[in-house]
Structure formats: structure tokens, C-alpha cells
Coordinates of C-alpha atoms in Angstrom, one line a residue:
M22 CA 40.9 141.7 145.4
K23 CA 43.9 140.0 145.0
G24 CA 46.1 140.0 141.7
I25 CA 48.0 137.4 139.4
I26 CA 50.3 137.8 137.2
L27 CA 50.8 134.6 134.8
A28 CA 54.5 135.0 133.6
G29 CA 55.0 130.7 133.1
G30 CA 55.2 129.4 129.2
S31 CA 58.2 128.9 127.6
A32 CA 58.0 131.9 124.8
T33 CA 59.3 129.8 122.2
R34 CA 58.6 132.6 119.3
L35 CA 61.0 134.7 121.0
Y36 CA 63.6 132.0 120.5
P37 CA 67.2 132.2 121.1
L38 CA 66.1 135.1 123.4
T39 CA 64.2 132.8 126.3
T40 CA 66.2 129.8 126.2
V41 CA 68.5 131.0 129.1
T42 CA 65.4 133.0 130.8
S43 CA 61.7 134.0 131.4
K44 CA 60.4 136.3 128.5
Q45 CA 59.1 139.0 131.4
L46 CA 62.6 138.8 132.6
L47 CA 63.7 140.0 129.1
P48 CA 63.9 144.0 129.3
L49 CA 61.2 146.3 127.6
Y50 CA 63.3 149.4 127.0
D51 CA 64.6 150.3 130.5
K52 CA 63.1 147.9 132.6
P53 CA 62.1 144.8 133.1
M54 CA 59.1 143.2 131.2
I55 CA 57.0 142.4 134.6
Y56 CA 57.6 145.7 135.5
Y57 CA 54.5 147.0 133.4
P58 CA 51.6 144.4 134.0
L59 CA 52.8 144.2 138.2
S60 CA 52.2 148.4 137.5
M61 CA 48.7 147.4 136.2
L62 CA 47.9 145.3 139.3
M63 CA 48.7 148.2 141.7
L64 CA 47.2 150.5 139.6
A65 CA 44.0 149.2 140.6
G66 CA 44.9 149.1 144.3
I67 CA 45.5 145.6 144.5
R68 CA 48.3 145.0 146.9
E69 CA 48.3 140.9 147.3
I70 CA 50.2 139.6 144.0
L71 CA 50.6 136.3 143.2
I72 CA 53.5 135.4 140.4
I73 CA 53.0 132.0 138.7
S74 CA 55.8 131.1 136.7
T75 CA 58.2 128.3 135.9
P76 CA 60.5 125.8 138.4
G77 CA 63.5 127.8 136.5
D78 CA 62.4 131.3 136.4
A79 CA 60.1 131.8 139.9
P80 CA 63.5 132.3 142.4
K81 CA 64.6 134.5 139.3
F82 CA 61.3 136.9 139.8
E83 CA 62.1 136.7 143.5
D84 CA 65.8 137.9 142.9
L85 CA 64.2 140.7 141.2
L86 CA 61.6 141.7 143.0
G87 CA 61.6 140.1 146.2
R88 CA 58.6 139.6 148.4
G89 CA 57.4 143.9 147.5
E90 CA 59.0 145.4 150.5
N91 CA 59.9 148.4 148.2
F92 CA 56.7 148.4 146.5
G93 CA 54.3 148.3 149.8
I94 CA 52.4 145.2 148.5
K95 CA 53.0 141.4 149.5
L96 CA 54.3 139.3 146.5
T97 CA 54.2 134.9 146.8
Y98 CA 55.1 132.8 144.0
A99 CA 53.8 129.6 142.9
I100 CA 55.0 127.2 140.0
Q101 CA 53.2 126.1 136.3
E102 CA 54.6 122.9 136.1
E103 CA 53.3 122.7 133.0
P104 CA 51.5 125.3 130.5
K105 CA 47.8 124.2 129.8
G106 CA 46.1 127.5 129.6
L107 CA 45.5 130.6 130.9
A108 CA 42.7 129.8 133.2
Q109 CA 44.7 126.7 135.2
A110 CA 46.2 130.1 136.8
F111 CA 43.1 130.1 138.9
L112 CA 43.0 126.4 139.5
I113 CA 47.7 126.7 140.7
G114 CA 46.3 130.2 142.7
E115 CA 43.1 128.8 144.4
K116 CA 44.8 128.6 147.7
F117 CA 46.2 132.2 147.6
I118 CA 42.4 133.6 146.3
G119 CA 41.1 131.6 149.1
D120 CA 37.4 134.1 149.5
D121 CA 38.7 136.9 147.6
S122 CA 37.8 138.2 144.1
V123 CA 40.6 138.2 142.0
A124 CA 42.3 139.9 138.8
M125 CA 44.9 138.6 136.4
I126 CA 47.0 139.9 133.7
L127 CA 49.3 137.9 131.8
G128 CA 53.3 138.9 131.9
D129 CA 53.4 140.3 128.8
N130 CA 51.1 142.7 128.4
L131 CA 51.6 146.5 128.5
F132 CA 49.1 149.1 128.8
Y133 CA 49.1 152.3 128.5
G134 CA 46.3 155.5 128.4
N135 CA 45.5 158.6 130.4
G136 CA 42.6 157.7 133.1
L137 CA 43.6 153.9 133.0
G138 CA 44.1 154.2 136.7
H139 CA 40.7 154.6 137.6
M140 CA 39.4 152.2 134.4
L141 CA 41.2 149.7 136.4
R142 CA 39.5 150.5 139.9
V143 CA 36.3 150.6 138.9
A144 CA 36.9 147.1 137.4
A145 CA 38.3 146.2 140.6
N146 CA 35.3 147.3 142.7
N147 CA 32.6 146.0 139.9
V148 CA 31.4 143.4 143.1
G149 CA 30.2 139.9 142.1
R150 CA 30.8 140.3 138.4
A151 CA 33.3 140.4 136.0
T152 CA 35.1 143.0 133.4
I153 CA 37.1 142.6 130.6
F154 CA 38.8 144.3 128.3
G155 CA 38.0 145.3 124.4
Y156 CA 40.8 146.4 122.0
Y157 CA 40.6 147.0 118.6
V158 CA 42.9 145.5 116.3
D159 CA 43.7 144.3 112.5
N160 CA 43.8 140.4 113.1
P161 CA 41.0 139.6 115.1
S162 CA 41.9 135.7 114.8
D163 CA 45.3 136.0 116.5
Y164 CA 43.0 136.4 120.1
G165 CA 40.2 135.8 121.5
V166 CA 36.9 138.2 120.4
V167 CA 34.2 139.5 121.6
Y168 CA 30.7 140.2 119.3
F169 CA 28.4 143.1 120.6
D170 CA 25.3 143.8 119.2
R171 CA 23.7 146.7 118.0
G172 CA 23.1 148.5 121.2
G173 CA 26.9 147.3 122.6
I174 CA 25.7 144.7 124.4
P175 CA 28.4 141.8 124.4
V176 CA 26.9 138.3 122.9
S177 CA 29.9 136.2 122.2
I178 CA 33.1 135.2 122.8
E179 CA 35.5 133.4 120.1
E180 CA 38.2 131.8 120.5
K181 CA 41.0 132.4 117.6
P182 CA 38.1 132.6 114.8
K183 CA 39.3 131.7 111.4
E184 CA 36.8 134.3 110.1
S185 CA 35.7 137.3 112.4
K186 CA 32.9 140.0 112.1
S187 CA 34.4 141.7 115.3
N188 CA 37.6 143.3 115.8
Y189 CA 37.3 143.6 119.2
A190 CA 40.1 141.3 121.2
V191 CA 40.4 140.6 124.7
T192 CA 42.9 142.0 126.4
G193 CA 45.2 139.8 128.3
L194 CA 44.1 142.1 132.1
Y195 CA 40.6 140.2 133.8
F196 CA 39.1 140.8 136.6
Y197 CA 36.7 138.1 138.4
D198 CA 34.6 137.7 141.1
N199 CA 35.1 134.5 143.5
R200 CA 33.4 131.8 141.2
V201 CA 36.1 132.1 138.5
V202 CA 37.9 129.6 140.8
D203 CA 35.1 127.6 140.7
F204 CA 34.2 127.5 136.8
A205 CA 37.9 126.6 136.5
K206 CA 37.4 123.3 137.6
Q207 CA 34.3 122.5 135.4
L208 CA 36.4 123.4 131.9
T209 CA 37.8 120.8 130.0
P210 CA 40.9 121.5 127.6
S211 CA 40.5 122.3 124.6
E212 CA 41.6 120.7 121.0
R213 CA 44.9 122.7 121.7
G214 CA 45.1 120.7 125.1
E215 CA 44.4 124.3 127.2
L216 CA 42.1 125.1 129.5
E217 CA 40.5 128.6 127.8
I218 CA 40.1 131.8 129.5
T219 CA 37.7 131.9 126.4
D220 CA 35.2 129.5 127.9
I221 CA 35.3 131.6 131.4
N222 CA 34.0 134.3 130.0
R223 CA 31.6 132.6 127.9
L224 CA 30.8 131.2 131.7
Y225 CA 30.4 135.0 133.3
L226 CA 28.6 136.0 129.5
Q227 CA 25.9 132.9 130.2
Q228 CA 24.8 134.5 133.7
G229 CA 25.0 138.1 132.9
D230 CA 27.6 139.0 134.7
L231 CA 30.2 139.8 132.1
D232 CA 31.1 143.3 131.6
V233 CA 32.9 144.3 128.2
K234 CA 35.1 147.8 128.7
L235 CA 36.3 148.9 125.1
M236 CA 40.0 150.7 125.4
G237 CA 39.5 153.4 122.7
R238 CA 41.7 156.1 121.1
G239 CA 44.0 157.5 123.4
F240 CA 44.7 153.8 124.9
A241 CA 47.6 151.4 123.7
W242 CA 47.7 147.8 124.0
M243 CA 50.7 145.2 123.3
D244 CA 51.5 142.0 123.2
T245 CA 55.4 141.8 123.2
G246 CA 55.3 137.5 122.0
T247 CA 57.1 137.9 119.7
V248 CA 60.5 139.8 118.4
D249 CA 58.6 142.6 116.1
T250 CA 56.1 143.4 118.9
L251 CA 58.7 143.3 121.7
L252 CA 60.6 145.7 119.8
G253 CA 57.4 147.5 119.2
A254 CA 56.3 148.3 122.4
A255 CA 60.2 149.2 123.7
N256 CA 59.9 151.5 120.9
F257 CA 56.8 152.6 122.3
V258 CA 58.2 153.0 125.6
K259 CA 61.2 155.0 124.6
T260 CA 59.1 157.4 122.8
V261 CA 56.9 158.3 125.5
E262 CA 59.4 158.5 128.1
Q263 CA 61.4 160.5 126.5
F264 CA 58.3 163.2 125.1
Q265 CA 57.4 163.8 127.9
G266 CA 60.1 163.6 130.3
I267 CA 58.3 160.9 132.4
I268 CA 59.0 156.8 132.8
I269 CA 56.0 154.5 132.5
S270 CA 55.4 152.2 135.1
A271 CA 57.5 152.2 137.7
P272 CA 56.1 150.3 140.9
E273 CA 57.8 152.6 143.2
E274 CA 56.4 155.6 141.9
I275 CA 52.7 154.2 142.1
A276 CA 53.9 152.8 145.8
Y277 CA 54.5 156.2 146.9
N278 CA 51.7 157.9 144.8
M279 CA 49.4 155.1 146.8
R280 CA 51.1 156.1 150.1
W281 CA 52.3 152.3 150.6
I282 CA 55.7 154.0 150.7
S283 CA 57.5 156.8 152.6
K284 CA 59.6 159.6 150.9
R285 CA 62.1 157.8 152.7
K286 CA 61.7 154.1 151.6
L287 CA 61.6 156.0 147.6
L288 CA 64.8 157.8 148.4
E289 CA 66.3 154.2 149.0
S290 CA 65.0 152.7 146.0
A291 CA 66.3 156.2 143.9
K292 CA 69.9 155.3 145.5
K293 CA 69.8 151.7 145.0
Y294 CA 69.1 152.3 141.0
G295 CA 72.1 154.7 141.1
N296 CA 72.5 157.4 138.3
S297 CA 70.6 155.3 135.6
N298 CA 67.3 157.7 134.1
Y299 CA 65.3 155.1 136.3
G300 CA 66.8 156.1 139.4
K301 CA 66.8 159.7 138.9
H302 CA 63.3 159.2 137.9
L303 CA 62.2 158.6 141.2
K304 CA 64.4 161.3 142.8
R305 CA 62.5 163.6 141.1
V306 CA 59.0 162.3 142.5
A307 CA 60.7 162.5 145.6
N308 CA 60.9 165.6 145.6
G309 CA 57.7 166.8 144.2
K310 CA 59.0 167.9 140.5
I311 CA 57.0 165.4 138.7
L312 CA 53.7 167.1 138.5
Y313 CA 51.6 164.6 136.3
S314 CA 52.0 161.1 135.8
E315 CA 50.8 158.7 133.9
N316 CA 50.8 156.4 137.1
I317 CA 48.4 158.0 139.1
G318 CA 46.5 158.8 135.6
E319 CA 43.5 160.7 136.2
R320 CA 45.0 164.6 137.2
P321 CA 47.8 166.5 138.4
Y322 CA 49.8 165.0 140.9
W323 CA 51.7 168.1 143.0
G324 CA 53.5 165.7 145.3
R325 CA 53.7 164.7 148.6
N326 CA 54.6 167.3 151.9
D327 CA 54.9 164.4 153.9
D328 CA 58.5 163.6 154.9
D329 CA 58.9 160.5 156.1
E330 CA 54.9 158.9 156.9

């Protein structure tokens, strides 16, 4: 499976913060926002990732992340000349996807929860089907909403309904088989002039191939598209990291725990970050002092014995 991070758009709701840079390059507490969606794809076991952004911002992402060498992955970049809906990502990324299945995550979404890594890997291995995630919200009219029958089976999906009988929003994380490219080609723009991801999900639902996994209590999902939600997400990360003494969504740590990079490589990254809390955290991970991490998700992690594999 391959992965796509959609990090385009103008983010006008965050003006003037985003007048000179991408929203996904803004700091979310102690690290760039894009570290969070990147970490989710890595936790799913995905190592080939395409970042889609604007002509002006794509080089900035490459300056920050390079080609993925520090994370044991392969990063490539593509341009979205004009935002025309989330489903446009599959048209832009058609050649990158090739014959593979693909996961897409929105670059401004934050996910957190114990067992999240396992949930993502199950979705990534759901062969021949699509998996999306539902999350209970108080304002469903702001999202795509999924409706269930009495047995908990998804029966319909509606984009930003004025009145909703369901409070389960579809999050900005999607796992699809290779049909998604052909489905995207079938779409016509909505009244908003966009290729809607909800229409992609409907096509899978109509064919009986859509699984909706609910993120219940113990999970957090945040869309950081406004100043208030950006601040709220930053405060959430600050609280978790300070109370638990860990770093949320550290790509180098995930790569090390996945055995994609060596201890030496991890220590090189720690040195690069200097005396920051992030650098100190990576050093503690390399020295086996972090016994548990949400970056693994399911179980205590007792460190690796390899000095430099």
C-alpha cells in the first residue's frame, strides 16, 4: 500500500497565519503539523508516500522532510495547481499509485489513541475493500456524516447535511483499494465545484465494499483548520506529552521501532535536533529508556538490542 498526504489549499480560515506558508508547516505545539499525518501513515506500515501541495509550498515540505531518508521511507512530491476537492488527490497521484492500494490522510488532521497503530495496520491490510473511520461530534453539519442501521451497518453517507440524524463524522483518513482511481475519474464536481471524497465513499458503499470503523472513547481526532481548533490541538499535545513524558508522532521514533532505521541513524537525528525536548526524546528512545510509546500503540516496547543494524 502507498500513502498520500494532501497538504494543499490556501487555508484562508487561518489568515494571516497562512499568508506566507502552508497550514501544514505551522507548528502544532512542538513540531510541524505535517509530522502528525506522516506518523499515521508510517504507523500503518506505509513506506512510499506522496505529499501533494501548492507550487509555492511543495519545495518547503521537501526542505523539511527531504526524500524520507531520516525516516526510512521514500517521499515524493506533487503539485496541486488549484484545490478542486479531496478526491482530486487520486487523479494527481494516479501514476504514483500505479497498481497499488492507497491510503490518504489530510495534512491538518491529528489522531491519537492507544491501539491506533494496530487499527491502522488492519485497515491497510483490508484487501479489496475500503476502510474509513467514524468519530462522534457535536456539529455533524460541518462534516461528511455516516448513517447506520440498527445493526450498526453503514447505509448512507451525506456531505455536510443541514439536519443530521447521525453524529458520526467521517475523519480525514481513508484506505482504498486500487479502484479508487477509476472512481475518482467518474466523479463530477459538486455544487461547490469540488470532487467530493464523500462521493468516492458512496461508490464503495453501493458496491458493499465499505467498512466504517468507529473511533470510540480513548481516541482523539482533531481537524486543525481554524485558529481555535489549532490552539486546542496544540494544548492537547502539550498536555499528553507533559503528563506522560513522551513525544506524540515522532517519525524517527516510529521508523526505529519499525526497524526501518538503525540506532546510529536515530542518534544522528537526535543530535541534529540539539538540546530540544524532541532531540532528548529520540536519544532516550535510542538508549532504551522509553518503555512504552503511542508510536507503537499496542504493547510495552522494551527497546532494541541492536547497536547498529
